[in-house]
Each structure stands twice: as structure tokens, then as C-alpha cells.
Tab-separated table of C-alpha atoms in Angstrom:
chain	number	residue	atom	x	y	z
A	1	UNK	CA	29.996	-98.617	77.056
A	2	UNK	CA	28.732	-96.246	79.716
A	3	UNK	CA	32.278	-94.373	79.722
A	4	UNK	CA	31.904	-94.030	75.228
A	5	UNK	CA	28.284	-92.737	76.178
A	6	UNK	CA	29.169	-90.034	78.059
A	7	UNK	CA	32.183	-89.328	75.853
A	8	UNK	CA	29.494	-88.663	73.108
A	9	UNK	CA	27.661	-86.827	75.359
A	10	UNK	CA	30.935	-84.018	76.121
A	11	UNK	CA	31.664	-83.949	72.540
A	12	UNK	CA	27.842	-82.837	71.941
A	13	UNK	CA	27.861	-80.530	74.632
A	14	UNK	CA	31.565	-79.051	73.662
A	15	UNK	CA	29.973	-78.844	70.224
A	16	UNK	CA	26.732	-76.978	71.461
A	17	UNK	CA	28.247	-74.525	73.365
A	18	UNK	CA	30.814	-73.789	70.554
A	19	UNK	CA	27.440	-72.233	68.472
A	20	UNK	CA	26.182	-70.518	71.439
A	21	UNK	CA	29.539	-69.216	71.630
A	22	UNK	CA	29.289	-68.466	67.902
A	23	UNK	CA	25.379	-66.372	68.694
A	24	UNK	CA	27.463	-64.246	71.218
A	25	UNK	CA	30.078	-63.894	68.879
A	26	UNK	CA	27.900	-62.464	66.361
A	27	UNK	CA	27.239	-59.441	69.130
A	28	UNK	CA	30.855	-57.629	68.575
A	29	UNK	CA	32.139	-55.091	66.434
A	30	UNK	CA	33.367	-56.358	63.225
A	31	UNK	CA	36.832	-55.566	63.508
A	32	UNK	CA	37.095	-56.820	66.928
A	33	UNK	CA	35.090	-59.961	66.317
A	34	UNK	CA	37.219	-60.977	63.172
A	35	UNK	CA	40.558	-60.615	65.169
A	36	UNK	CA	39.464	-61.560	68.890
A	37	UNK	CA	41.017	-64.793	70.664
A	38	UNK	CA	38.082	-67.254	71.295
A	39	UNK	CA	37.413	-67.634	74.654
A	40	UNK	CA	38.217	-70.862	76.765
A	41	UNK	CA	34.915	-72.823	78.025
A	42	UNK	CA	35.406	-73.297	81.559
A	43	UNK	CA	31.596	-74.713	82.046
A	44	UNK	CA	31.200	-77.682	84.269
A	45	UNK	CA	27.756	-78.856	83.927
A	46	UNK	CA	26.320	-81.337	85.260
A	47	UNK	CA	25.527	-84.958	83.391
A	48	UNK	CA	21.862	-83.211	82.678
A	49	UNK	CA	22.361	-80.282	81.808
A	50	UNK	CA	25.204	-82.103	79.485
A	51	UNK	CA	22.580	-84.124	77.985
A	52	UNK	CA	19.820	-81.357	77.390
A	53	UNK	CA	22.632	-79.634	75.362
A	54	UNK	CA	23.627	-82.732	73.178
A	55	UNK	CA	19.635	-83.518	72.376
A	56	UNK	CA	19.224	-79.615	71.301
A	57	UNK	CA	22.565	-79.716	69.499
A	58	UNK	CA	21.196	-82.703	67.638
A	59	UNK	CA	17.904	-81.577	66.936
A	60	UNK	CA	18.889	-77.960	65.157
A	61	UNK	CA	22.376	-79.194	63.927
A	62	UNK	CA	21.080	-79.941	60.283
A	63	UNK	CA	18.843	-76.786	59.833
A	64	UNK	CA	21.303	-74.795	61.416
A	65	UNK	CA	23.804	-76.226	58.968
A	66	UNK	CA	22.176	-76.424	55.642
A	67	UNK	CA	21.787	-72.312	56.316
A	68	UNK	CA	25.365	-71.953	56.902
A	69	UNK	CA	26.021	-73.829	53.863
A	70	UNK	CA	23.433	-71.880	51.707
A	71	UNK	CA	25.032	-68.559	52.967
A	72	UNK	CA	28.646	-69.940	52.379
A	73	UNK	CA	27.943	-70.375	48.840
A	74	UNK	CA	26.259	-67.196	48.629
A	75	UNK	CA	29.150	-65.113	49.733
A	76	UNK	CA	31.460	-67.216	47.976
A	77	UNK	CA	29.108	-66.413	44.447
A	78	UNK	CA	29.116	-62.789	46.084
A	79	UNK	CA	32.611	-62.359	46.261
A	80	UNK	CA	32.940	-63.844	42.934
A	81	UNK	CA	30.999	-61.507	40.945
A	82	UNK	CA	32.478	-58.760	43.164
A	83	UNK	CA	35.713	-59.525	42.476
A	84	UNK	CA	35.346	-60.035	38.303
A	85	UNK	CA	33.232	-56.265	38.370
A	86	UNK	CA	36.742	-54.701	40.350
A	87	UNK	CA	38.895	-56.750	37.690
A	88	UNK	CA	37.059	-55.325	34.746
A	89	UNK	CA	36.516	-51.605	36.177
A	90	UNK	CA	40.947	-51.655	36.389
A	91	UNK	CA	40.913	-52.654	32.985
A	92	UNK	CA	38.323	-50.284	31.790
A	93	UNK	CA	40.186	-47.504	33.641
A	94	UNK	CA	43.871	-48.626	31.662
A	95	UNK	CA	42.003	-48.572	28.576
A	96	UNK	CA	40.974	-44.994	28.865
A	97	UNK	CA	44.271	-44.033	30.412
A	98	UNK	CA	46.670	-45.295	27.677
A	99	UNK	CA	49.844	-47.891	28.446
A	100	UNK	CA	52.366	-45.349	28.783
A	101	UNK	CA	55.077	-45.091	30.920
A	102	UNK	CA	53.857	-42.575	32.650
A	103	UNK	CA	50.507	-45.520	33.541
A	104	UNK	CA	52.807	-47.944	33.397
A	105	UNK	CA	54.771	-46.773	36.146
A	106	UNK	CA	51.971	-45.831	38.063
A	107	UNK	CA	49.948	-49.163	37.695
A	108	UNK	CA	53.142	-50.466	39.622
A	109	UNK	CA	53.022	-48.417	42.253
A	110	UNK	CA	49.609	-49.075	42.842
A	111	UNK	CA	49.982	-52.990	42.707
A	112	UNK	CA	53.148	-52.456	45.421
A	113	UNK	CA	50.582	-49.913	47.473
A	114	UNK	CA	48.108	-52.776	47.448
A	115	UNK	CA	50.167	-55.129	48.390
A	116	UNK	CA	51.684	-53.341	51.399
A	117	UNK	CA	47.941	-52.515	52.768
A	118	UNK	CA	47.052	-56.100	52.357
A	119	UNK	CA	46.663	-57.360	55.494
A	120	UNK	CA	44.333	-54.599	56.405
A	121	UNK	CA	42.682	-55.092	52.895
A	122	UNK	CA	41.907	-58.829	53.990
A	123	UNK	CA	40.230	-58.506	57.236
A	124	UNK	CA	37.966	-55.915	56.111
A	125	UNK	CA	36.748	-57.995	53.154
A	126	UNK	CA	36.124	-61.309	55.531
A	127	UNK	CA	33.912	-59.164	57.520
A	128	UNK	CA	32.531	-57.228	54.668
A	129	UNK	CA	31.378	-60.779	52.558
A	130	UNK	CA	31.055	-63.035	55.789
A	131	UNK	CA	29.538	-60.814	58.305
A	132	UNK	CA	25.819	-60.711	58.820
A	133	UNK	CA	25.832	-57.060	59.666
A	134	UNK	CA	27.083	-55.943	56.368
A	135	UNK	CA	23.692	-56.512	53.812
A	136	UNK	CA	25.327	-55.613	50.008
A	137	UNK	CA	23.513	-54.566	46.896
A	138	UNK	CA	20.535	-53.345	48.155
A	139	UNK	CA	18.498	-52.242	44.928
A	140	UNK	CA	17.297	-48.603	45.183
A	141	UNK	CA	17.316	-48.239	41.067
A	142	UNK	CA	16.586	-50.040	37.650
A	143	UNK	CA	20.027	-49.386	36.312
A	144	UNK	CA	22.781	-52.421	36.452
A	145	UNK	CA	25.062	-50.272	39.302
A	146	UNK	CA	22.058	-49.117	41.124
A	147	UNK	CA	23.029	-51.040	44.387
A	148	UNK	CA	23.482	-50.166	48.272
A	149	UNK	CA	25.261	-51.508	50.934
A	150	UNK	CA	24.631	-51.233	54.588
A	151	UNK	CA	26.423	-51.230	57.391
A	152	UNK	CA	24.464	-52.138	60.545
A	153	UNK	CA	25.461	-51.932	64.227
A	154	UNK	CA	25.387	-54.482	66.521
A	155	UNK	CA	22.903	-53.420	68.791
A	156	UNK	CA	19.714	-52.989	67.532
A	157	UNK	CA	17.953	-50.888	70.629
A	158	UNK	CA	16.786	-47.856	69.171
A	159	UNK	CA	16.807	-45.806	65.991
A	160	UNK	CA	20.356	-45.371	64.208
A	161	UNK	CA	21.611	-41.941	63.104
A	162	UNK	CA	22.810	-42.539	59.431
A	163	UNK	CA	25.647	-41.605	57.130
A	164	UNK	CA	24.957	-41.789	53.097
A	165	UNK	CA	28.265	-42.259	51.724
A	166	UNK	CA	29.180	-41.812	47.771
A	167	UNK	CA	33.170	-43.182	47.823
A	168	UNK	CA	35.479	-41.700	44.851
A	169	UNK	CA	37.354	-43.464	42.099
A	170	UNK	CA	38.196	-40.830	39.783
A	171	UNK	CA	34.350	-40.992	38.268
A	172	UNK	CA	35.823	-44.477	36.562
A	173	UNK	CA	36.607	-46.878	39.053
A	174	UNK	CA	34.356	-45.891	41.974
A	175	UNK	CA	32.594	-49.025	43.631
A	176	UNK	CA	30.844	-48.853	46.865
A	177	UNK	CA	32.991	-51.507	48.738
A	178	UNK	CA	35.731	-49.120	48.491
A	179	UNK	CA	33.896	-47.180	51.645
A	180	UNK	CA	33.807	-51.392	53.765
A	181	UNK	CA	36.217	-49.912	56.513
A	182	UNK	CA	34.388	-46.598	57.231
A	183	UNK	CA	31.473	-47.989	56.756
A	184	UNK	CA	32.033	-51.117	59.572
A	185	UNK	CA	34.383	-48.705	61.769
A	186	UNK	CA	31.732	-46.101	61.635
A	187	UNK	CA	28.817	-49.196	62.532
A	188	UNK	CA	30.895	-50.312	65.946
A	189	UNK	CA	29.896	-46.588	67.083
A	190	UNK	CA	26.413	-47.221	66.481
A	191	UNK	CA	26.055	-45.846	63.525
A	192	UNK	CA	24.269	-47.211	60.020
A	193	UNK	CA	25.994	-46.391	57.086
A	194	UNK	CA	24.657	-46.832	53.403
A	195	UNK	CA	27.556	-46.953	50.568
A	196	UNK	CA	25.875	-45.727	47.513
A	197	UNK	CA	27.033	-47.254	44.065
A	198	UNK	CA	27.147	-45.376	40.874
A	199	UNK	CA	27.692	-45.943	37.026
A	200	UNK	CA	31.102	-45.086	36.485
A	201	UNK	CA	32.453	-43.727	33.076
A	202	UNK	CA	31.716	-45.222	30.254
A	203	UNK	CA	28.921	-46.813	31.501
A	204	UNK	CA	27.936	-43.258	32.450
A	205	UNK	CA	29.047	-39.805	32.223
A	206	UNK	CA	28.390	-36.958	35.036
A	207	UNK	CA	24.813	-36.606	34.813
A	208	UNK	CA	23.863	-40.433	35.451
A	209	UNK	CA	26.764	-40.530	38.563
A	210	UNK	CA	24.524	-37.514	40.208
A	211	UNK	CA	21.193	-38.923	38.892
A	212	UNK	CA	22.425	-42.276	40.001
A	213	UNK	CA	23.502	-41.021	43.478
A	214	UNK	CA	20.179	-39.142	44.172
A	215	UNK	CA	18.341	-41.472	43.745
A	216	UNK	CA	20.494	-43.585	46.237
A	217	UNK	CA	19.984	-40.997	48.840
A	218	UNK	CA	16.417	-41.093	48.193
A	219	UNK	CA	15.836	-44.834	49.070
A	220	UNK	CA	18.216	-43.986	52.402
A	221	UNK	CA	15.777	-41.366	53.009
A	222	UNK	CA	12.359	-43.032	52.219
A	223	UNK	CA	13.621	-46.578	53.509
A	224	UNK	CA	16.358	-46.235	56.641
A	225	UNK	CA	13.484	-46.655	58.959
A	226	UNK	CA	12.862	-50.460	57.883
A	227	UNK	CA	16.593	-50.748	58.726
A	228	UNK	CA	16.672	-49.099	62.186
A	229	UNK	CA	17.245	-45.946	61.342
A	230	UNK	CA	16.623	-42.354	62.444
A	231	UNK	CA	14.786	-40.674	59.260
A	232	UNK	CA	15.578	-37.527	61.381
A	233	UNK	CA	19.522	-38.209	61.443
A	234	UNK	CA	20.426	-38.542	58.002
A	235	UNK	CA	24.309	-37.354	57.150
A	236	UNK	CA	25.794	-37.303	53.373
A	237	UNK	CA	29.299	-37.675	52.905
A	238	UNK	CA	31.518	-38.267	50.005
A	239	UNK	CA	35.061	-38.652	48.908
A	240	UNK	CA	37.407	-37.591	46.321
A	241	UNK	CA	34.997	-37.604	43.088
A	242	UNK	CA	32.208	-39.254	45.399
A	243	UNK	CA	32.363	-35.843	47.649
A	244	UNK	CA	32.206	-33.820	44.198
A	245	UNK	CA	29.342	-36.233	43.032
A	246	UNK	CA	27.282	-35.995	46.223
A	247	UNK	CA	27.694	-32.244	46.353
A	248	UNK	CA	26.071	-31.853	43.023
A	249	UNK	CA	23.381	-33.969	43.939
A	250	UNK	CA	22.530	-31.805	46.993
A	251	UNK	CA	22.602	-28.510	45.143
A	252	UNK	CA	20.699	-30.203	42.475
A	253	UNK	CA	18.278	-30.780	44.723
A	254	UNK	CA	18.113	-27.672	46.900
A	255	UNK	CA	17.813	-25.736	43.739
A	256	UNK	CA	14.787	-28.258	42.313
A	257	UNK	CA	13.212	-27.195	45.958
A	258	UNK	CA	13.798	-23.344	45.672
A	259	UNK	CA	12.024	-23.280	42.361
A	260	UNK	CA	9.230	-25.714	43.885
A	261	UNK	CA	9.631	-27.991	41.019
A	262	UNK	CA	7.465	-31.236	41.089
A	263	UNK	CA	8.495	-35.128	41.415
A	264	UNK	CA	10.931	-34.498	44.593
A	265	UNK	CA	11.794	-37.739	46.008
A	266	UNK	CA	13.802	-36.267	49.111
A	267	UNK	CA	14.107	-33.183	50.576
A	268	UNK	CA	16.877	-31.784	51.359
A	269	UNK	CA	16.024	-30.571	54.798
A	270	UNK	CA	16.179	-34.423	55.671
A	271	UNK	CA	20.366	-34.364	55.317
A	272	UNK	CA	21.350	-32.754	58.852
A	273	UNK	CA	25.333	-32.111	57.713
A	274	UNK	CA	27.092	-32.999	54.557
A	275	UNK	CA	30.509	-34.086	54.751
A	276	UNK	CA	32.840	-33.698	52.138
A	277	UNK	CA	36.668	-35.712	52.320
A	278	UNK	CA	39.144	-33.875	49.963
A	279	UNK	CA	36.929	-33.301	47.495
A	280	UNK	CA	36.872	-30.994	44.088
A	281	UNK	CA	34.363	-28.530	43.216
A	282	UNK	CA	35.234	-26.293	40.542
A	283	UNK	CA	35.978	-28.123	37.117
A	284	UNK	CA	37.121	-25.113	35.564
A	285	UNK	CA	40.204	-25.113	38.149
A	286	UNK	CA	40.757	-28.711	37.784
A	287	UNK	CA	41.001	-29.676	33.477
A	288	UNK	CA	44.630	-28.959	33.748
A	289	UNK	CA	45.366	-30.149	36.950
A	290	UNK	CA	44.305	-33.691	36.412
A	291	UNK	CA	45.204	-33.697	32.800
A	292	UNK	CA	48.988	-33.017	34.347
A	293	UNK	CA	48.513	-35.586	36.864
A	294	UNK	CA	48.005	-38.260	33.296
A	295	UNK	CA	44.128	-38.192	33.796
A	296	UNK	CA	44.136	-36.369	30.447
A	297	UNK	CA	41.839	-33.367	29.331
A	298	UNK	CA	40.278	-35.591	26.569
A	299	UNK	CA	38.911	-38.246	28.801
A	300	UNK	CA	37.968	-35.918	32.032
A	301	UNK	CA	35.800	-33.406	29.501
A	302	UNK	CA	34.294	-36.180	28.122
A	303	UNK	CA	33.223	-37.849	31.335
A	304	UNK	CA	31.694	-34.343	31.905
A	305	UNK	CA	29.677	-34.235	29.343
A	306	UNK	CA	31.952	-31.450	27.326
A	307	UNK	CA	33.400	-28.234	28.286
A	308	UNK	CA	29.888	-26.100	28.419
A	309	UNK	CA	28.787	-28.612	30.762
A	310	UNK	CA	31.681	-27.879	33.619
A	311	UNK	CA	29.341	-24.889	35.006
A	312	UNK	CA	26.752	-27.254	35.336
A	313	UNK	CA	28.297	-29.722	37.458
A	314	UNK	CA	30.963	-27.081	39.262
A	315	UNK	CA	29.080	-26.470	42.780
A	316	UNK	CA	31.315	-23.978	43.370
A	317	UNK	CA	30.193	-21.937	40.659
A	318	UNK	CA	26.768	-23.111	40.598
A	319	UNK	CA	26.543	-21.343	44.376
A	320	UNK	CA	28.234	-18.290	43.175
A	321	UNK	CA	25.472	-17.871	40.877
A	322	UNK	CA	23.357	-15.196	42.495
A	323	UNK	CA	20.170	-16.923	40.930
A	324	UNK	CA	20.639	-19.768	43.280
A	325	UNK	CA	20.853	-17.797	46.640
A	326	UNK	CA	17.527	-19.102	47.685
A	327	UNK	CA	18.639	-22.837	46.766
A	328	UNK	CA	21.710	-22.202	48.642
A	329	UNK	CA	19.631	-20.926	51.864
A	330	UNK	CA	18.039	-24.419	52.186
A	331	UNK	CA	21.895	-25.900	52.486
A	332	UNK	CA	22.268	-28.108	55.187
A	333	UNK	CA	25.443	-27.056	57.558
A	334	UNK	CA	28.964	-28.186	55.186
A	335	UNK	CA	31.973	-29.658	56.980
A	336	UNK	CA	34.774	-29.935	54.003
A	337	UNK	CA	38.005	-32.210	55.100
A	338	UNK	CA	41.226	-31.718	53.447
A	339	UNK	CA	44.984	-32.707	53.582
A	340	UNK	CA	47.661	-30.351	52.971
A	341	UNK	CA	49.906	-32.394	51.159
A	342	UNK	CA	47.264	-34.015	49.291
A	343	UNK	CA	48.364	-33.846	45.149
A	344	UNK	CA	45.692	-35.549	43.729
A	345	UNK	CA	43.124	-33.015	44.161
A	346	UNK	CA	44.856	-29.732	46.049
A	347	UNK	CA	42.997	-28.729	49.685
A	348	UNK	CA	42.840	-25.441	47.484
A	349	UNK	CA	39.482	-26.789	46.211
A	350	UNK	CA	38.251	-27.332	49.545
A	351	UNK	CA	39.533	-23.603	50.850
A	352	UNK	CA	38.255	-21.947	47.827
A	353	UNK	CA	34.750	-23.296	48.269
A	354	UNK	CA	34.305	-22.988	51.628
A	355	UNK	CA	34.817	-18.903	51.104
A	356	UNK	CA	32.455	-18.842	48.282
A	357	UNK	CA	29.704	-20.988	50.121
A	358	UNK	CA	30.097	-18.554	53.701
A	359	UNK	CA	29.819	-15.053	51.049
A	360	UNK	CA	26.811	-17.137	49.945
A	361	UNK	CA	25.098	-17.342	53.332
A	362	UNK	CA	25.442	-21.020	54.246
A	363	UNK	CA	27.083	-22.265	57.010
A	364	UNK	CA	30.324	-24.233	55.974
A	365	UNK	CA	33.361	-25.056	57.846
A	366	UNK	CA	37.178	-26.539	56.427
A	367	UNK	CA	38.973	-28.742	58.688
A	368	UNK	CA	42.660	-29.290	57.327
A	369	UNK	CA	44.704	-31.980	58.459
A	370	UNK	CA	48.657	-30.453	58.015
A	371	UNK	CA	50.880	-32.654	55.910
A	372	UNK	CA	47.914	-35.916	54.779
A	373	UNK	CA	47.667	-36.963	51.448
A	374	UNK	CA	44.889	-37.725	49.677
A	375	UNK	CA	44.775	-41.439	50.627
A	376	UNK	CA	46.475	-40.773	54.646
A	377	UNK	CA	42.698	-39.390	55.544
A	378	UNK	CA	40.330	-42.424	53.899
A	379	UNK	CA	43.010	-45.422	54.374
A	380	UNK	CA	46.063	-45.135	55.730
A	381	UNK	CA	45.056	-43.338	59.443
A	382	UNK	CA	42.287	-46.011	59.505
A	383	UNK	CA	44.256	-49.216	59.146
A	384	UNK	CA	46.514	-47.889	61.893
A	385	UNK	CA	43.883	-47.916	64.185
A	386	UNK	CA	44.242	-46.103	67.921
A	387	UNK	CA	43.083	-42.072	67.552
A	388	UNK	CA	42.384	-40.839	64.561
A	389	UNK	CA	41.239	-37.001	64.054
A	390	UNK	CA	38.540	-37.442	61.259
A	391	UNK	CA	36.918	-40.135	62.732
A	392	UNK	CA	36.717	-39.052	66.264
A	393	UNK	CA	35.339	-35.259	64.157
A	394	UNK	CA	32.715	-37.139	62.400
A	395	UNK	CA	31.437	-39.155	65.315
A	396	UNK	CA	31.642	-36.262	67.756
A	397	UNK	CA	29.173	-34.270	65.109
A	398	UNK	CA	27.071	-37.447	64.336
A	399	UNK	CA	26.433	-37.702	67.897
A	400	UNK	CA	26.321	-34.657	68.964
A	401	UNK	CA	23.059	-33.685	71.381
A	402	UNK	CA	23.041	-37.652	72.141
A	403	UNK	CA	23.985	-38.165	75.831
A	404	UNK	CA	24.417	-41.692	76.099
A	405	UNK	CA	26.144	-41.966	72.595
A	406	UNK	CA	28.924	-39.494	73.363
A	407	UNK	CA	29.536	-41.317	76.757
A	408	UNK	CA	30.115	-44.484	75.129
A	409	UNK	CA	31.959	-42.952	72.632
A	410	UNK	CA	34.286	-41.512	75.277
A	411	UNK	CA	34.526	-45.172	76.935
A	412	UNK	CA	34.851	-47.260	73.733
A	413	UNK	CA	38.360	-49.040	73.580
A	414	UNK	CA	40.891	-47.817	70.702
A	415	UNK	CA	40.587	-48.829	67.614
A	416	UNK	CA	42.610	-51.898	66.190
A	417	UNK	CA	46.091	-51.313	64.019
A	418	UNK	CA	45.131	-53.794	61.195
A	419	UNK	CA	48.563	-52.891	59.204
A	420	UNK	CA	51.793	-52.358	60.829
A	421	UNK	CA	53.265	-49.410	60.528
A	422	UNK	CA	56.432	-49.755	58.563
A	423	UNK	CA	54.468	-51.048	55.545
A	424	UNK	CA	51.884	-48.462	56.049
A	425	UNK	CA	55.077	-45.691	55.943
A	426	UNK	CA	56.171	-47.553	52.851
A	427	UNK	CA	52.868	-47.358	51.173
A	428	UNK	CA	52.859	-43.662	51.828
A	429	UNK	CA	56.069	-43.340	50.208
A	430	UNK	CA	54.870	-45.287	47.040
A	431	UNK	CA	51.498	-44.491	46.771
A	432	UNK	CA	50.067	-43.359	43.182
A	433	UNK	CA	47.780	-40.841	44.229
């Protein structure tokens, strides 16, 4: 008897420790956490301190596991509802784009591109539904899409600088889980990052993607500090059409500020940078372009609102415009990102821009990254973990005049390769974009 006692009793202490184990856990980077070996428990306590365990293990036990269960079910429901939205925004965007070879082919290649990146793909969405850091569709709006999800560091000491980030999707199929790995490799550096979702076309044209992503940058701005934080360290970034979107939300807003209009939500002295990741920001340059690359003429005008409406959603041209020179003045400083041998939207647009906003009087620099493709920059160089340029560029600006941030950031332990490398050279080689 005494000898099935205390058997009982190391089975409730193993079990005990196991969830304090699990609280510590709960302490490391995403990434890391997911793919980390647990740790052997080499405690020898004595009977006592064995016994104090097993009474608190079976005193908190049920609460502790009636939670789990409710938040099981509600990432499972999560992921659900996730995953039907992503199902029906591919079939939206084949509708629109015809059953052609030409889509037919491509769909392939996409399916094999997935595929290939799929081990990657499938530890970032365990810790994106599953980890308590990651809080998803945050309402900041009344419309169905107007949802936020943040990306929150593990240690909570101090105010967080911030990163607003509007992903791409060719204005159809944009969804903010698509920015999940920047968002939680961005979040192990101590940095909060907010992915901003948008109505994509049909369910919107141009004008509700920028109204739709203002307003998202407004709750970031009115609301981080609930969240941890720094109202004073607010960055907006976007890519592909999200870096095109968010840029036409900021000049929107710097000219509703120049001509002291009413009803301003956010100002846009409260952005400190803007980052833009190979990006497009003349529509005039780009009809033909895309309608050549099969995303035809027809369907791109009409998700911009018509032909007369590409000056009013071309930044580019919109800062040429010497009316606006006052709007452009209030500008935060621009850091565009581009890949040379990007073909889905040419580093052209990025050059081009960044001329026409330094004639203009704002400050605005181009990084280019010599031989990336469109996707090398956002997925790719990220799932292969160790250095990657972009990254270390964003955090070294995001933390720049913080001390003890840049020394941990020159201390913090490579990155993890979450895809091997031959498949990620193979999806480079049979990537759609």
C-alpha cells in the first residue's frame, strides 16, 4: 500500500511539474518554442515537497483543464472558419481570372509551390491558432473584414515599438494571416505587430481597401497602448498590393491634414517610417503589365474603380502633383524594398517613386536586393531562417536610438531554417509569381 501511495504521489508530482514546465514554456519565442526539445526533469524533491505538488496539482487540475478545453475548441472553430474564408477567397480569385490554360497552369504551380513550403507553412499556423501571443480578429470596424491581428512579444516589461502591416494578395486574395511569420519573427525581437485585414475585390473595390486600411491604422494608433505598446513608435509597412494600399492611405491622410480637414482619426505624424516591400505605385505604368502577366485589364480597372480613377489612387502621381507639396512635407521618412528579379511587379516601380518622392522634398530611400523575386523577400529568405538582409534592415531601423534593444538584437541566436533548402530552391524555380 505505502509503496502504490507514493507511486501516486510521483505521478502527481511528474504531472505538476510538466504544467509548470508548460508556464515557462509559454515564455519563448514562437518559433523556438514550437520546435524546441522538452527538457528532462532532473528534480529530486523530497517526499514533502512531492506531496505539496500532487495536492496543488489536484486542486487546479479541473479549472486549469476545462480552460484548455474551452480554448481548444476555440482555435479549432477558429481555424475552421479561417480556413473555409481562404478556400472561398481562391475560388473567388479563379472566378475572376477565367479557367484558361494560361490559370490553369498557373493554379498548378501554385498548389506544387505550396506544397514544397509546407513544412514551414505548418509550424507557423500551430503557433499562429495555438499560441497565446498571437490575439486574431481584433475588431477595429463595422464591416465583415474589418479585423486585426496581433502579434505580441514575450516579455511584457515596457512599452513595444509597433509595426502596422497591410499584406498583399493582388487586391483579391489578401488576408491578414498571410503576414503570421513576419508578424511572430518580428514579435521574438520585441516587437508588436498588428496585421490589418481588408475587403478584397468584389467585396470591395480600391476605395474601401484604403478606407478599410485607415481605419485599421487608426485603432493601432488610438488603441496599441492597451496592448503594450509605444503610441510614440508606430511603423506602417505593406506588401505587394498591401504596400500600394497602405501608401494611399498615408497620402490620403497627409493630404486630409495639409488642407486641415475635420474628422481625422490619426495623424500622420504618429507613423515614424513607412515601409514599403516591392510594392506598385503608379497604375498608369502597371494596366498592361499585369494584364500581360493574365491579371487582365478588365478586372484590374474595375477593382480600381475605372480608368479616371488610376490618378486617384497612383501615389506616385498623386505626389507629383504640385498641389500636394504641403501634404507631402508632413511624410514620414519612406524606406521602399525591392528585388531585382522580381516579375510580378518590376523594382522599376519602387526606383521610379523613390525619385519622384526625393524631387518632392520627402525623405525616401530604395534598398534593392540583386537577383530576389517577388516572393524570395516575404517567404522564401524567412523560412530559411539564419541572416536575412530585410529583416535584420527593418529591426536595425525599428530599434534604432534603443540601447538595450540593439544589444540584444546583436546577441539573439539565428533564426530557425523551418524548410530545407532543396525544396525551398525548387519552389523558387516553380513559383507563380
Amino acid at each position: 500500500m505505502a509503496s502504490e501511495t507514493d507511486r501516486l504521489l510521483r505521478q502527481s508530482s511528474f504531472s505538476a511539474a510538466e504544467d509548470m514546465a508548460e508556464d515557462a514554456d509559454a515564455s519563448k519565442p514562437f518559433l523556438c518554442r514550437f520546435l524546441s526539445y522538452p527538457v528532462a526533469n532532473t528534480n529530486t524533491s523530497s517526499h514533502k515537497r512531492r506531496r505539496r505538488l500532487a495536492e496543488k496539482f489536484a486542486s487546479t487540475a479541473p479549472r486549469r483543464l476545462t480552460r484548455r478545453q474551452q480554448s481548444f475548441s476555440r482555435d479549432i472553430g477558429h481555424a475552421a472558419k479561417e480556413t473555409y474564408l481562404i478556400t472561398s477567397l481562391s475560388f473567388t480569385l479563379l472566378r475572376y481570372l477565367g479557367v484558361g490554360y494560361r490559370w490553369m497552369t498557373r493554379l498548378l504551380a501554385l498548389g506544387c509551390y505550396a506544397m514544397l513550403l509546407m513544412p514551414g507553412f505548418l509550424q507557423v499556423a500551430i503557433c499562429y491558432f495555438f499560441s497565446s501571443q498571437v490575439w486574431r480578429s481584433i475588431v477595429y470596424g463595422d464591416q465583415p473584414r474589418n479585423r486585426l491581428d496581433l502579434y505580441l512579444p514575450a516579455n511584457s516589461d515596457g512599452k513595444k515599438p509597433v509595426v502596422v502591416f497591410v499584406t498583399g494578395g493582388a487586391w483579391i486574395i489578401g488576408y491578414k494571416a498571410w503576414g503570421s511569420l513576419l508578424g511572430l519573427q518580428l514579435a521574438e525581437r520585441d516587437i508588436i505587430v498588428a496585421c490589418v485585414d481588408y475587403r478584397n475585390f468584389p467585396q470591395g473595390t480600391i476605395s474601401d481597401m484604403v478606407k478599410d486600411a485607415s481605419q485599421g491604422i487608426s485603432y493601432v494608433c488610438n488603441n496599441i497602448a492597451d496592448y503594450g505598446g509605444d503610441p510614440n513608435r508606430i511603423y506602417l509597412m505593406g506588401q505587394s498590393a498591401g504596400a500600394h494600399i497602405s501608401a494611399c492611405a498615408l497620402l490620403d491622410q497627409a493630404i486630409k491634414e495639409a488642407k486641415k480637414e475635420e474628422s481625422i482619426s490619426w495623424s500622420v505624424s504618429q507613423i515614424k517610417a513607412y515601409f514599403g516591400l516591392s510594392g506598385g505605385y503608379n497604375l498608369f505604368n502597371l494596366v498592361d503589365h499585369f494584364h500581360n502577366r493574365g491579371l487582365y485589364r478588365s478586372i484590374f480597372l474595375s477593382i480600381m474603380e475605372g480608368e479616371e480613377s488610376l490618378h486617384q489612387f497612383s501615389p506616385e502621381v498623386k505626389v507629383n502633383d504640385p498641389s500636394n507639396r504641403n501634404a507631402v512635407s508632413l511624410l514620414p521618412p519612406i524606406t521602399l524594398f525591392h528585388g531585382t528579379a522580381d516579375y510580378s511587379i518590376p523594382s522599376d516601380a519602387s526606383k521610379v517613386f523613390v525619385d519622384v518622392l526625393q524631387k518632392a522634398g520627402a525623405k525616401a530611400d530604395l534598398i534593392l536586393y540583386d537577383g530576389k523575386t517577388h516572393t524570395d523577400l516575404f517567404l522564401q529568405d524567412p523560412l530559411r531562417g539564419g541572416k536575412d538582409e530585410l529583416f535584420d534592415q527593418l529591426v536595425s531601423v525599428i530599434h534604432a536610438g534603443d540601447t538595450e534593444a540593439l544589444e540584444q538584437d546583436a546577441i539573439a541566436p539565428p533564426r530557425r531554417r523551418l524548410v530545407p533548402e532543396l525544396l525551398l530552391k525548387l519552389a523558387r524555380c516553380i513559383s507563380p509569381f
